[in-house]
CSV table of C-alpha atoms and ligand atoms in Angstrom, one decimal:
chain,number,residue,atom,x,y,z
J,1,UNK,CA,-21.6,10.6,-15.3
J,2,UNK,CA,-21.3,14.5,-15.2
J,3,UNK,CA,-23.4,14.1,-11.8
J,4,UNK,CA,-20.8,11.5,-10.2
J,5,UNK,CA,-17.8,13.9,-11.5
J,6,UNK,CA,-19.6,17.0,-9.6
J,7,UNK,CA,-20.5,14.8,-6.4
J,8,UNK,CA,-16.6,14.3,-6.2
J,9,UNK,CA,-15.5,17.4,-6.3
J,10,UNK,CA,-18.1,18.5,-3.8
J,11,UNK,CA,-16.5,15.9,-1.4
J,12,UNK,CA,-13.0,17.5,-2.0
J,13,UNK,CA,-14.4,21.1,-1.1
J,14,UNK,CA,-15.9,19.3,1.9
J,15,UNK,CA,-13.1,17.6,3.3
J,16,UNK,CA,-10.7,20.4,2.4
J,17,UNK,CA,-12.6,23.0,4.0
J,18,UNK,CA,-12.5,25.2,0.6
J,19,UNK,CA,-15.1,26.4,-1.5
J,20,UNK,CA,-15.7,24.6,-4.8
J,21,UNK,CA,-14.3,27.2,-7.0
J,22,UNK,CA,-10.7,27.2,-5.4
J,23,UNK,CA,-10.4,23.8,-6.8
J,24,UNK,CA,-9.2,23.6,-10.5
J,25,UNK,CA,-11.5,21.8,-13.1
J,26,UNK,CA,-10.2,18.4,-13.4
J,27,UNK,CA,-9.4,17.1,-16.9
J,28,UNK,CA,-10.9,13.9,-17.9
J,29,UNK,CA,-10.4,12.5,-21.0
J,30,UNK,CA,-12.9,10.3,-22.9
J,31,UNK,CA,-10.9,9.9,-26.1
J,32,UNK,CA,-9.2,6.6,-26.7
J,33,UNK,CA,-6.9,7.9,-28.8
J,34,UNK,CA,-5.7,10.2,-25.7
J,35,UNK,CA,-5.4,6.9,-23.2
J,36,UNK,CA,-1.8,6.4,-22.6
J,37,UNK,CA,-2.3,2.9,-22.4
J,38,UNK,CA,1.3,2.5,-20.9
J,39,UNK,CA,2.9,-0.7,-20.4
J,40,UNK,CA,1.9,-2.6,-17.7
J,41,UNK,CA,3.8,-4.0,-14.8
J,42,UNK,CA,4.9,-7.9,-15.5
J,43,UNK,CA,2.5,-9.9,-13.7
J,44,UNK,CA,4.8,-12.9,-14.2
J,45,UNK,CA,8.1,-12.0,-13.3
J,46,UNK,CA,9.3,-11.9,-9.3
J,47,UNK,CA,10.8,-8.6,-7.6
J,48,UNK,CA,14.3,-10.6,-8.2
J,49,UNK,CA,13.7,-11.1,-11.6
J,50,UNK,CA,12.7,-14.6,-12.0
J,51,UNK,CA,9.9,-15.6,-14.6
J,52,UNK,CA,7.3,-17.5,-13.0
J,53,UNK,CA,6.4,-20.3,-14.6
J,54,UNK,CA,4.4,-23.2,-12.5
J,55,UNK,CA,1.3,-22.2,-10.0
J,56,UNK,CA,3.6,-23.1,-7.4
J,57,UNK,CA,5.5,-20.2,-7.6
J,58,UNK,CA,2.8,-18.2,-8.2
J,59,UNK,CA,1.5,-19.3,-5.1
J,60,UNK,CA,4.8,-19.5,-3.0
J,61,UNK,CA,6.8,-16.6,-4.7
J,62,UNK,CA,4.5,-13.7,-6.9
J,63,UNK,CA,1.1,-13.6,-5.3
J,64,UNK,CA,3.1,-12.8,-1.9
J,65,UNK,CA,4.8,-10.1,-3.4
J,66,UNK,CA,1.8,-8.6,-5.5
J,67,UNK,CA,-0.8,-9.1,-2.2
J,68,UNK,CA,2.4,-6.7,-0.2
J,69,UNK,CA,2.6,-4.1,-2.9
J,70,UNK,CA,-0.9,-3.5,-3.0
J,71,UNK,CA,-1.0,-3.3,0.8
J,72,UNK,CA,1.7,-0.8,0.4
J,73,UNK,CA,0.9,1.5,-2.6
J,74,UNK,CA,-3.2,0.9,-2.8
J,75,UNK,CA,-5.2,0.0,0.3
J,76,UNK,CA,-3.5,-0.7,3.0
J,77,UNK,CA,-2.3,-3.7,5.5
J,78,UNK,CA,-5.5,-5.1,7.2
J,79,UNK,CA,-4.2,-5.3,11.1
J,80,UNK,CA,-4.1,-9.0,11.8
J,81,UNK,CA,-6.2,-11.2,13.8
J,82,UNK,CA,-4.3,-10.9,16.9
J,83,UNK,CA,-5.0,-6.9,16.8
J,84,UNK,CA,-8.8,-6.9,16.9
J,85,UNK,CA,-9.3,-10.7,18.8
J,86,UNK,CA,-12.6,-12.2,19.7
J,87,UNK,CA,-15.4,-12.1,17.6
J,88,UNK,CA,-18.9,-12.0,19.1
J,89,UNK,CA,-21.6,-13.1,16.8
J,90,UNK,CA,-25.6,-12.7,18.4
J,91,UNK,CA,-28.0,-13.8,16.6
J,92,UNK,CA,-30.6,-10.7,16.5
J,93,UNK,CA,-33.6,-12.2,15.3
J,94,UNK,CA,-35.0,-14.9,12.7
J,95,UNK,CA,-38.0,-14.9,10.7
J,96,UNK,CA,-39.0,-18.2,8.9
J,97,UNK,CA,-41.6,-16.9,6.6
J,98,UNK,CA,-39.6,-13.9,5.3
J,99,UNK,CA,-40.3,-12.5,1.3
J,100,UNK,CA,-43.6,-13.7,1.4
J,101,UNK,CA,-42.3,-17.7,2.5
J,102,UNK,CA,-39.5,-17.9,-0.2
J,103,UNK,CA,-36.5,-17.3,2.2
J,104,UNK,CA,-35.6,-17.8,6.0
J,105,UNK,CA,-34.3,-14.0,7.7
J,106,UNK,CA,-31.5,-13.7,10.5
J,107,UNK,CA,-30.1,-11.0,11.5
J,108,UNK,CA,-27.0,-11.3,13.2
J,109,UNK,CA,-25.4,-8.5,15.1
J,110,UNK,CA,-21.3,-8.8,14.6
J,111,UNK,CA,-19.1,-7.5,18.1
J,112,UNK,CA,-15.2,-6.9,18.9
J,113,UNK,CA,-15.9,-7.4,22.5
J,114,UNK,CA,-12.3,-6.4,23.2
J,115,UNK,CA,-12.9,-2.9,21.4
J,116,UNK,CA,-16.2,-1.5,22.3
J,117,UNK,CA,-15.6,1.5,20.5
J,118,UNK,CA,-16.9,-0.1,17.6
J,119,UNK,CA,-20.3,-0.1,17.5
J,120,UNK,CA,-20.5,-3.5,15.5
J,121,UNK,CA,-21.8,-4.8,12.3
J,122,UNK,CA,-25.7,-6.1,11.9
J,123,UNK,CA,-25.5,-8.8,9.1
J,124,UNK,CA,-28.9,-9.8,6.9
J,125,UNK,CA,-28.9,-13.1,5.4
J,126,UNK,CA,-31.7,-14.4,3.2
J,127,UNK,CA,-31.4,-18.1,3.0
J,128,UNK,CA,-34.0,-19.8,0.5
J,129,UNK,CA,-36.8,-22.0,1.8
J,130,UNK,CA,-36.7,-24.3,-1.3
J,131,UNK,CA,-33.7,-26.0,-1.1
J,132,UNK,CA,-32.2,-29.7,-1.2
J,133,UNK,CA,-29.0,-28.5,0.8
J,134,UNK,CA,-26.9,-25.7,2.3
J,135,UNK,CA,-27.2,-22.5,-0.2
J,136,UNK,CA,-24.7,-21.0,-1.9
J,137,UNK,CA,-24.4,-17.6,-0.9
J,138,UNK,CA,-23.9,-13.6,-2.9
J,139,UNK,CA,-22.3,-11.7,0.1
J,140,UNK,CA,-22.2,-7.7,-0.5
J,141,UNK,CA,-21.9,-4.5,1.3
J,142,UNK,CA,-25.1,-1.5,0.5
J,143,UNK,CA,-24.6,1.7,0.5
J,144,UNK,CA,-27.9,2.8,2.7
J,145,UNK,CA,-28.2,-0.3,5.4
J,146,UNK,CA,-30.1,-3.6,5.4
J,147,UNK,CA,-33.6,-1.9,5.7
J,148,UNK,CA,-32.7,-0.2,2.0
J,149,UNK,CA,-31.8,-3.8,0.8
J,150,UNK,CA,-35.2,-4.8,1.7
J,151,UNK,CA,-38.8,-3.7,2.1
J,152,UNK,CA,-39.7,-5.9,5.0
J,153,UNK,CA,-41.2,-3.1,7.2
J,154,UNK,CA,-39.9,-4.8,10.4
J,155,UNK,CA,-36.3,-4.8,9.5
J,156,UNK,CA,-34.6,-2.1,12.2
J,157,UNK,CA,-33.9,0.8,10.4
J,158,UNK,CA,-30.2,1.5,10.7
J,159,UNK,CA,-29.6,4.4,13.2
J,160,UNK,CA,-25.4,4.7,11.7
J,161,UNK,CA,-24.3,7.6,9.5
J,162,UNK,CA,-26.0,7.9,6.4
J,163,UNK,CA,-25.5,10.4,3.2
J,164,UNK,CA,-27.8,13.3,3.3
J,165,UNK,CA,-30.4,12.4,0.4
J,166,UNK,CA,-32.6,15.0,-1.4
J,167,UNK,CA,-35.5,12.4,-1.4
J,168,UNK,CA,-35.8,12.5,2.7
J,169,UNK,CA,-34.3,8.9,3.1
J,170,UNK,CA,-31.9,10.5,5.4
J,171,UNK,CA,-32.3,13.5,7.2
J,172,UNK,CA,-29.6,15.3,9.8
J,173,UNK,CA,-27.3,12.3,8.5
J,174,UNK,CA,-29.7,9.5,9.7
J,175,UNK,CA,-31.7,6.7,8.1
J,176,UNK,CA,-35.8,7.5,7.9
J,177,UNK,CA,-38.7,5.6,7.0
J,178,UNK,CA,-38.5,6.7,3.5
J,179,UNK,CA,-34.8,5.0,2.7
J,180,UNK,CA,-36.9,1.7,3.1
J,181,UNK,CA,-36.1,-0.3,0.0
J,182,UNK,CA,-33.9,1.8,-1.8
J,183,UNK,CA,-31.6,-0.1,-2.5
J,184,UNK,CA,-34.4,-3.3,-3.9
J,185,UNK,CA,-33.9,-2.6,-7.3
J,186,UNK,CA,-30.1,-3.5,-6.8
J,187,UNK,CA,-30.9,-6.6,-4.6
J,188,UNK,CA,-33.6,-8.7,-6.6
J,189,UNK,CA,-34.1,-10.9,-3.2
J,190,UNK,CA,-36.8,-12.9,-5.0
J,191,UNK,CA,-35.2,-14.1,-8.2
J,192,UNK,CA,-31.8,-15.3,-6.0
J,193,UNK,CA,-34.0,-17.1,-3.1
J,194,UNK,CA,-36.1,-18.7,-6.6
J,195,UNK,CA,-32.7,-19.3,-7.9
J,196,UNK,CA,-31.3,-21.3,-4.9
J,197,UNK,CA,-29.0,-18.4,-3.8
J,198,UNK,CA,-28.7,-17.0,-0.2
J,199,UNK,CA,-27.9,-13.4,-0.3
J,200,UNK,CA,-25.9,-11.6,3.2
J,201,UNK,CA,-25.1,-8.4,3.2
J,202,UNK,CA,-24.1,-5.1,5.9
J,203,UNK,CA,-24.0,-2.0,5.8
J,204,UNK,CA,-20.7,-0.5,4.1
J,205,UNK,CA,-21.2,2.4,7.4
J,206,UNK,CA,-21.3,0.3,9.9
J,207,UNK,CA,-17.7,-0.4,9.6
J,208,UNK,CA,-17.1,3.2,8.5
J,209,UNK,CA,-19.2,5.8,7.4
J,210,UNK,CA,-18.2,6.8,4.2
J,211,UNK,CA,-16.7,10.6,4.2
J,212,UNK,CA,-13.3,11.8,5.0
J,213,UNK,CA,-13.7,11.7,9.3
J,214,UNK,CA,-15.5,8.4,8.7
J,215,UNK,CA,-12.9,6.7,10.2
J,216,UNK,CA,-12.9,8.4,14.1
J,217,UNK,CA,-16.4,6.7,14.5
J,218,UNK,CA,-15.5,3.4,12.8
J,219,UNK,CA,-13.4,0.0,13.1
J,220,UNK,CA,-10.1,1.8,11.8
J,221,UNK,CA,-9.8,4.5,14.7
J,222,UNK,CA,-11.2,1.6,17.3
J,223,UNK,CA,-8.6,-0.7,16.6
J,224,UNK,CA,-5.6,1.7,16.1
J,225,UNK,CA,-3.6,1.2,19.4
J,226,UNK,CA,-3.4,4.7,20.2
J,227,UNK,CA,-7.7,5.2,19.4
J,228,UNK,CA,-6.9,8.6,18.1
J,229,UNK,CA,-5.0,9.0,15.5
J,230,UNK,CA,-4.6,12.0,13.8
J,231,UNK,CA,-2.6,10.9,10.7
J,232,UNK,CA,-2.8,7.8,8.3
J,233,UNK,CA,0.7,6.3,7.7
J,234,UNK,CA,1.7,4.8,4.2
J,235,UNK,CA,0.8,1.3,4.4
J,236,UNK,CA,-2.0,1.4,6.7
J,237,UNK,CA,-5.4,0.4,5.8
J,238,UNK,CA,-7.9,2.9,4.2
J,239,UNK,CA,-12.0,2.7,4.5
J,240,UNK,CA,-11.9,-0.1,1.5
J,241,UNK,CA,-9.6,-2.2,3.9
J,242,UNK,CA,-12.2,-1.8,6.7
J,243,UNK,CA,-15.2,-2.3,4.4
J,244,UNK,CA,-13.3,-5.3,3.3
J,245,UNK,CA,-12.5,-6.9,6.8
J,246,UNK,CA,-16.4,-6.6,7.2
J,247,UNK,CA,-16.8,-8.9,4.1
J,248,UNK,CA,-14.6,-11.1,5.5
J,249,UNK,CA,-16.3,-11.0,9.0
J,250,UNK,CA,-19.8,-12.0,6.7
J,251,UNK,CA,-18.1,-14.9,5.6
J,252,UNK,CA,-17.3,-16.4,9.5
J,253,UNK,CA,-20.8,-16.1,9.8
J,254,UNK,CA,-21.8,-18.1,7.0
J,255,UNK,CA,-19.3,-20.4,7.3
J,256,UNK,CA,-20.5,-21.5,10.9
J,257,UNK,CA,-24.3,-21.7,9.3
J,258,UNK,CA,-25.3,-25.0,8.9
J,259,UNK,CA,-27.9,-23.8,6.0
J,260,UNK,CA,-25.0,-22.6,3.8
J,261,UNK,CA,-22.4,-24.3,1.5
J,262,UNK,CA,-19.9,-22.3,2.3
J,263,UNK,CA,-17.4,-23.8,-0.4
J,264,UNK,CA,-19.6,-21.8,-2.6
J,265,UNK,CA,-19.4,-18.3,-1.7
J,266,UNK,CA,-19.4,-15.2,-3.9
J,267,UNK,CA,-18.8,-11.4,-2.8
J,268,UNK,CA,-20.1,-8.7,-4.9
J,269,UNK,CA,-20.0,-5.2,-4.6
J,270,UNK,CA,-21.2,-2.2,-7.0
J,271,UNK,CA,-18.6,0.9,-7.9
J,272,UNK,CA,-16.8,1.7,-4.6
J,273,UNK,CA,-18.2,-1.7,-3.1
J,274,UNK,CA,-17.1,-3.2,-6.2
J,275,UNK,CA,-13.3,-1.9,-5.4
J,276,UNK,CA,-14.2,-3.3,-2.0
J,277,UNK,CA,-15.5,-7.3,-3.2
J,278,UNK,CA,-12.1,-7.1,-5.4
J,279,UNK,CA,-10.2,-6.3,-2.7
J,280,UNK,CA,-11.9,-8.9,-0.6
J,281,UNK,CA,-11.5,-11.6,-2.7
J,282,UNK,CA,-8.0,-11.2,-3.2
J,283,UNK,CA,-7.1,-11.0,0.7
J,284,UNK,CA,-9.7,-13.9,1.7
J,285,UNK,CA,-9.7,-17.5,-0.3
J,286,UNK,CA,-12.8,-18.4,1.0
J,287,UNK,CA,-14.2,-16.1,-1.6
J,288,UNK,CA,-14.4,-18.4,-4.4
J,289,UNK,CA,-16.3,-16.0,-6.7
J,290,UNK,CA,-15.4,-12.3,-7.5
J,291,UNK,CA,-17.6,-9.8,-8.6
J,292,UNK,CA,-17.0,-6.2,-9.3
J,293,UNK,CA,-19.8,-4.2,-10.7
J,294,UNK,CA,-18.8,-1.1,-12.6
J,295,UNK,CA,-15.9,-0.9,-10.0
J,296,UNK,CA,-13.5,1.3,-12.0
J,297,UNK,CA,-10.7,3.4,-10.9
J,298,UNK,CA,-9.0,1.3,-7.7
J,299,UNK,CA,-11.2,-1.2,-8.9
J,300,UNK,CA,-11.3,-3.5,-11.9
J,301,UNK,CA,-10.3,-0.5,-14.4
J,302,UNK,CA,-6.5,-0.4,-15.4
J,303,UNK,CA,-4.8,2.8,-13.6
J,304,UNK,CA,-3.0,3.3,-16.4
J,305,UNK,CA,-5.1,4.2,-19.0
J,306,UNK,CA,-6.0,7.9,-18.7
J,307,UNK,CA,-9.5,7.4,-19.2
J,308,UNK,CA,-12.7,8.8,-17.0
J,309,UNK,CA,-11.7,9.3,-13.8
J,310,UNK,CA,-7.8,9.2,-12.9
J,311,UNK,CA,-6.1,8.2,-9.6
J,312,UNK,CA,-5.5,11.6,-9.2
J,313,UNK,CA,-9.4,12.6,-9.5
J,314,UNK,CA,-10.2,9.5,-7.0
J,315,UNK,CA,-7.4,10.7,-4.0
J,316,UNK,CA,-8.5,14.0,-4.2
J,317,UNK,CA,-12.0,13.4,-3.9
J,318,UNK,CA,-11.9,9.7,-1.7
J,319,UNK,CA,-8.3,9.7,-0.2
J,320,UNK,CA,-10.1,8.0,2.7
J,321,UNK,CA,-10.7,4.9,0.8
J,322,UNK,CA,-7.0,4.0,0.0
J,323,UNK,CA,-3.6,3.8,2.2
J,324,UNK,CA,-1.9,7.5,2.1
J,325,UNK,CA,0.6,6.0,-0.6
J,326,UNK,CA,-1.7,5.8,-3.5
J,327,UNK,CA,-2.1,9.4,-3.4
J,328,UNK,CA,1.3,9.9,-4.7
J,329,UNK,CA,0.4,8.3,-8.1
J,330,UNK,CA,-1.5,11.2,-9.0
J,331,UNK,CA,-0.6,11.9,-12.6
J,332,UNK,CA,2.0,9.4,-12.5
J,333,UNK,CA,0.4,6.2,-12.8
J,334,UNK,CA,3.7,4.5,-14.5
J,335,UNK,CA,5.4,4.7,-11.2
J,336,UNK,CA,3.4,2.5,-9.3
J,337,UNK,CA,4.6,-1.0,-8.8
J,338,UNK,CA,1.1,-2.7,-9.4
J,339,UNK,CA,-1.7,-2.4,-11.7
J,340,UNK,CA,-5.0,-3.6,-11.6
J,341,UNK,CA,-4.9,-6.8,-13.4
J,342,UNK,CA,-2.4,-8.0,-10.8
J,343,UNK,CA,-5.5,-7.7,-8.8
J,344,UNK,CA,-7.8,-9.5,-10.8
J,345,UNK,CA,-4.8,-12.2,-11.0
J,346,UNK,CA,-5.1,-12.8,-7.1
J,347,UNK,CA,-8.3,-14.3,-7.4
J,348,UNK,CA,-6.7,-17.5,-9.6
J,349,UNK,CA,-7.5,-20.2,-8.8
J,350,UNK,CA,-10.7,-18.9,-8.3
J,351,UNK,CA,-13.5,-17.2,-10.5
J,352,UNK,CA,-14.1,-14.2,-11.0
J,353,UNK,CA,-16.8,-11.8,-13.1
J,354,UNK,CA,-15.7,-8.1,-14.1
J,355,UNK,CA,-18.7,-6.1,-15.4
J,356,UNK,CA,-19.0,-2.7,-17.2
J,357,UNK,CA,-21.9,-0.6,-18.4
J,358,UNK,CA,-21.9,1.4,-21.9
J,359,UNK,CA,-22.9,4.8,-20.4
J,360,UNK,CA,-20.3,4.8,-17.2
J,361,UNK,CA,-17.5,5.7,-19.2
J,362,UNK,CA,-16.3,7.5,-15.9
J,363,UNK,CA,-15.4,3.7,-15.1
J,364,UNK,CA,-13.4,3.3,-18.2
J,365,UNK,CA,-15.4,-0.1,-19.2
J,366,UNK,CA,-12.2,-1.1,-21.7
J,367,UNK,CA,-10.0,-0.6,-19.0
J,368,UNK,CA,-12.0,-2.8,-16.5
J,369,UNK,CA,-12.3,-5.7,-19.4
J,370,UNK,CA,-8.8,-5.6,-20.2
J,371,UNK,CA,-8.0,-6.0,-16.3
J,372,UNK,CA,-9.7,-9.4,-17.0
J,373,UNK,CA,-8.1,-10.1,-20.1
J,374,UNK,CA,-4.0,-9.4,-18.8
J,375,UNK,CA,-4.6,-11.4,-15.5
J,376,UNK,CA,-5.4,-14.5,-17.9
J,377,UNK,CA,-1.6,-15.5,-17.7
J,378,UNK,CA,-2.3,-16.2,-13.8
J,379,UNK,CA,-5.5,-18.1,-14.1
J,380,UNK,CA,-3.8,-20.4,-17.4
J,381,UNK,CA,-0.8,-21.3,-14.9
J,382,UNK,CA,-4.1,-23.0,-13.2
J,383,UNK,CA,-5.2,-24.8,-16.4
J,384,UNK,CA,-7.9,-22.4,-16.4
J,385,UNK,CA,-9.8,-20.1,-19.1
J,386,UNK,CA,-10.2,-16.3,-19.5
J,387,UNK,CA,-12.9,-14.9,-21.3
J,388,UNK,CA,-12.2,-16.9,-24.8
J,389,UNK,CA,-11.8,-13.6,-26.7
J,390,UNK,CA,-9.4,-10.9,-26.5
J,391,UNK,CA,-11.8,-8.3,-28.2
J,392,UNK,CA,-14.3,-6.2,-25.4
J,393,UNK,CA,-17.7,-8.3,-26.6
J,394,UNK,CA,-20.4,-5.6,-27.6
J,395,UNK,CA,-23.6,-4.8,-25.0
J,396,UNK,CA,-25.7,-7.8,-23.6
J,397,UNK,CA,-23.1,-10.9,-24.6
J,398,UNK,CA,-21.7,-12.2,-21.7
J,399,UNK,CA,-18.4,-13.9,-22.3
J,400,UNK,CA,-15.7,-15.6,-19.9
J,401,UNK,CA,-14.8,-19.1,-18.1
J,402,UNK,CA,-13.2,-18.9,-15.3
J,403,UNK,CA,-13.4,-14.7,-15.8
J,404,UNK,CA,-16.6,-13.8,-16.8
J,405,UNK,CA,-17.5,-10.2,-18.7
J,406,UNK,CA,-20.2,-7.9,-19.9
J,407,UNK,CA,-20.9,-4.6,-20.8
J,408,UNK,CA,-24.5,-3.7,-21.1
J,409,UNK,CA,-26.5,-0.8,-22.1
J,410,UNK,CA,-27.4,1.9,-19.4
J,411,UNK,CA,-25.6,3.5,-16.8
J,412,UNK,CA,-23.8,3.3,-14.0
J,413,UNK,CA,-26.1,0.9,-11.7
J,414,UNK,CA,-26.6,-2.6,-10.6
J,415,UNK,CA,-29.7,-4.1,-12.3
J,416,UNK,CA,-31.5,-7.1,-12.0
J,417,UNK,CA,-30.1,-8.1,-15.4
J,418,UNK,CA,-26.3,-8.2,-14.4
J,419,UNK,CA,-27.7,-10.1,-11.5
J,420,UNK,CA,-29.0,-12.7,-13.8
J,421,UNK,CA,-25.4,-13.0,-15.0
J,422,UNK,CA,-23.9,-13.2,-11.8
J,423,UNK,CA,-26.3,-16.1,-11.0
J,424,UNK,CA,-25.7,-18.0,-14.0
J,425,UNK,CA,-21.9,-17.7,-13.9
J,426,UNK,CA,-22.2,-18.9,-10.2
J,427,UNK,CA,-24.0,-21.6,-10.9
J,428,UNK,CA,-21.9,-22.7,-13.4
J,429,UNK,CA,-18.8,-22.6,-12.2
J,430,UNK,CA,-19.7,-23.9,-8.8
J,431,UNK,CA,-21.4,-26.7,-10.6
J,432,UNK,CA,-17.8,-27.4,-11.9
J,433,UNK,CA,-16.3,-27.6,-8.8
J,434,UNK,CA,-18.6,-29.6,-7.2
S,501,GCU,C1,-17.7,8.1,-7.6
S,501,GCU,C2,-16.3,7.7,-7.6
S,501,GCU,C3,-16.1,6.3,-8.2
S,501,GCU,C4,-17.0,5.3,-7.4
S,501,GCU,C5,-18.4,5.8,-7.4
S,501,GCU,C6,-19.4,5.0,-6.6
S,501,GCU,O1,-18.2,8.3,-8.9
S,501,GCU,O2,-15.6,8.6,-8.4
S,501,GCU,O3,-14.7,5.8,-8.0
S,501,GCU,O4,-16.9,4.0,-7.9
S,501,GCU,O5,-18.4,7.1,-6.9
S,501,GCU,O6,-19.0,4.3,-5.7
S,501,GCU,O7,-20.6,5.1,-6.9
């Protein structure tokens, strides 16, 4: 957790230009006692002061209102259809007998013909062999490109942006043999495709490489009508908006795919990706599971509880992520309109799964269950269940209905276990809705 602090505050002296000692140590509290745990903004009551009290007006009157105020204070308006316009989908290659014969391979290379200067998306989907009908489907963002998802040696190596890493899987910023399958250990291929599951995912870079000038090679400065802007404005999308438009792009293609049910998607995403798949899921319905993993601050963890890292730590060291507003929140978490539970509440009527880990207490794991737990008003309006208990279960017991939660041992990672979670969850509740 000390090592994700540090890596921070090296991006801050980066993107400011300063050397690491100009920048004041920040204070992060661990004690409980020290939380703040202020009160939190009513979920259930409309900006004109009306109590909501039916789904309907959830639907029609408060979910509106939240989905604007976190487009204005947190991550930004996603442009609308009109302002990036055809979608060019090419298939780039299949490969029938792919993880040894247990899934089908396509790669599919995503285009905005109309804006070159984005240099597109290339999407991975494993679809399982064994199958009685379409597959339902994990869709997910890595952090190191589709040839780190997997170890099949003839998946292109991505040739985008990547973060420098000690081990030689990138060097001068790009991808190299050795990044091949480093990201396997969070994408158990084998035990989805055994499990029925088709998996699609992209790289998080190819919609915007992940530092502070990301942007001016990604989709945000190619579709911004002037193509070189200099200045974000409050209310404009950040680089979770853009990773989050990607999801959505992922779920086009799988909805057009023949081989997959695509009434029975779930996106996922781990710690910033996490913040992403939340995001996701509340601005796209066809998302009919959530799943954050270890998402945290600007993700499932309540921004008012002064806990690990703060909103001021994150728009210091990540201001690209969010829209220019959230910035202003630093240290004063009780002025912003919205909280992260409202977030959690845009998923209703859908499911969601919120998932912490005991040693990434720079995540705040009560703070991301009790996200969960004060969106249950939403999902009840819906007939349906929380997690059943209002107390944070201890390490390794899964809890939840229509929100699903566990905390297990070990750090800040996504491991095959909370996988096996995330499977069972999904097939239960989309056995339900069947
Ligand atoms: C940093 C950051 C977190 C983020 C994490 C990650 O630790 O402070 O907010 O979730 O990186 O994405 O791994």
């Amino acid at each position: 957790m000390m090592k994700r602090m540090i890596s921070g505050c090296w991006l801050v002296a980066v993107a400011c230009g300063m050397a690491y000692a100009a920048e004041p140590e920040p204070v992060v509290n661990y004690d409980e006692s020290k939380a703040g745990n202020l009160p939190l903004p009513e979920l259930l009551k409309t900006s004109a002061g009306q109590t909501v009290e039916t789904a309907d007006a959830w639907i029609k009157i408060r979910r509106p209102e939240i989905v604007a105020m976190f487009e204005r204070h947190v991550y930004g308006k996603t442009p609308p259809p009109e302002a990036w316009g055809k979608v060019e989908w090419k298939i780039a290659g299949i490969k029938r007998d792919a993880l040894g014969g247990l899934a089908t391979r396509k790669l599919v290379h995503v285009s905005l013909p109309g804006h070159p200067a984005w240099q597109g998306m290339d999407v991975m989907l494993y679809v399982p062999n064994k199958r009685t009908g379409p597959a339902p489907c994990f869709a997910g963002l890595s952090f190191n490109g589709n040839h780190a998802v997997s170890d099949e040696p003839d998946i292109p190596l991505s040739a985008r942006w990547m973060r420098e890493d000690k081990t030689g899987g990138a060097e001068g910023n790009r991808a190299t043999e050795l990044s091949r399958g480093k990201e396997l250990g969070r994408w158990p291929l084998k035990m989805l495709m055994e499990r029925g599951f088709a998996v699609a995912t992209a790289y998080c870079g190819d919609l915007e490489p992940d530092h502070a000038d990301g942007w001016k090679t990604g989709l945000r400065a190619a579709l911004s009508p002037d193509g070189a802007k200099t200045v974000w404005c409050d209310g404009e999308w950040g680089a979770i908006g853009a990773w989050a438009w990607g999801l959505s792009r992922i779920a086009d293609c799988l909805e057009s795919d023949p081989d997959i049910d695509s009434k029975h998607l779930a996106v996922i995403g781990h710690s910033r990706l996490g913040k992403t798949a939340l995001w996701a899921g509340a601005c796209d319905p066809r998302f009919s599971l959530v799943v954050s993993n270890e998402s945290g601050e600007g993700g499932a963890a309540l921004m008012r509880r002064d806990i690990g890292e703060t909103t001021a730590i994150i728009t210091k060291a990540f201001p690209h992520w969010f829209t220019p507003t959230y910035a202003r929140y630093a240290g004063k978490a009780a002025d912003c309109p919205v909280d992260q539970h409202m977030l959690v509440a845009l998923i209703a009527p859908r499911s969601i799964y919120i998932a912490s880990a005991v040693d990434d207490r720079w995540a705040d794991p009560k703070g991301e269950f009790l996200a969960g737990l004060d969106a249950e008003p939403v999902f009840a309006l819906f007939g349906m269940k929380g997690y059943g208990t209002t107390t944070q279960p201890p390490p390794g017991k899964p809890v939840g209905d229509a929100i699903g939660y566990h905390i297990r041992e070990g750090k800040h990672d996504l491991t095959e276990y909370d996988w096996q979670q995330y499977a069972e969850f999904a097939k239960r509740r989309f056995g339900e809705e069947k």
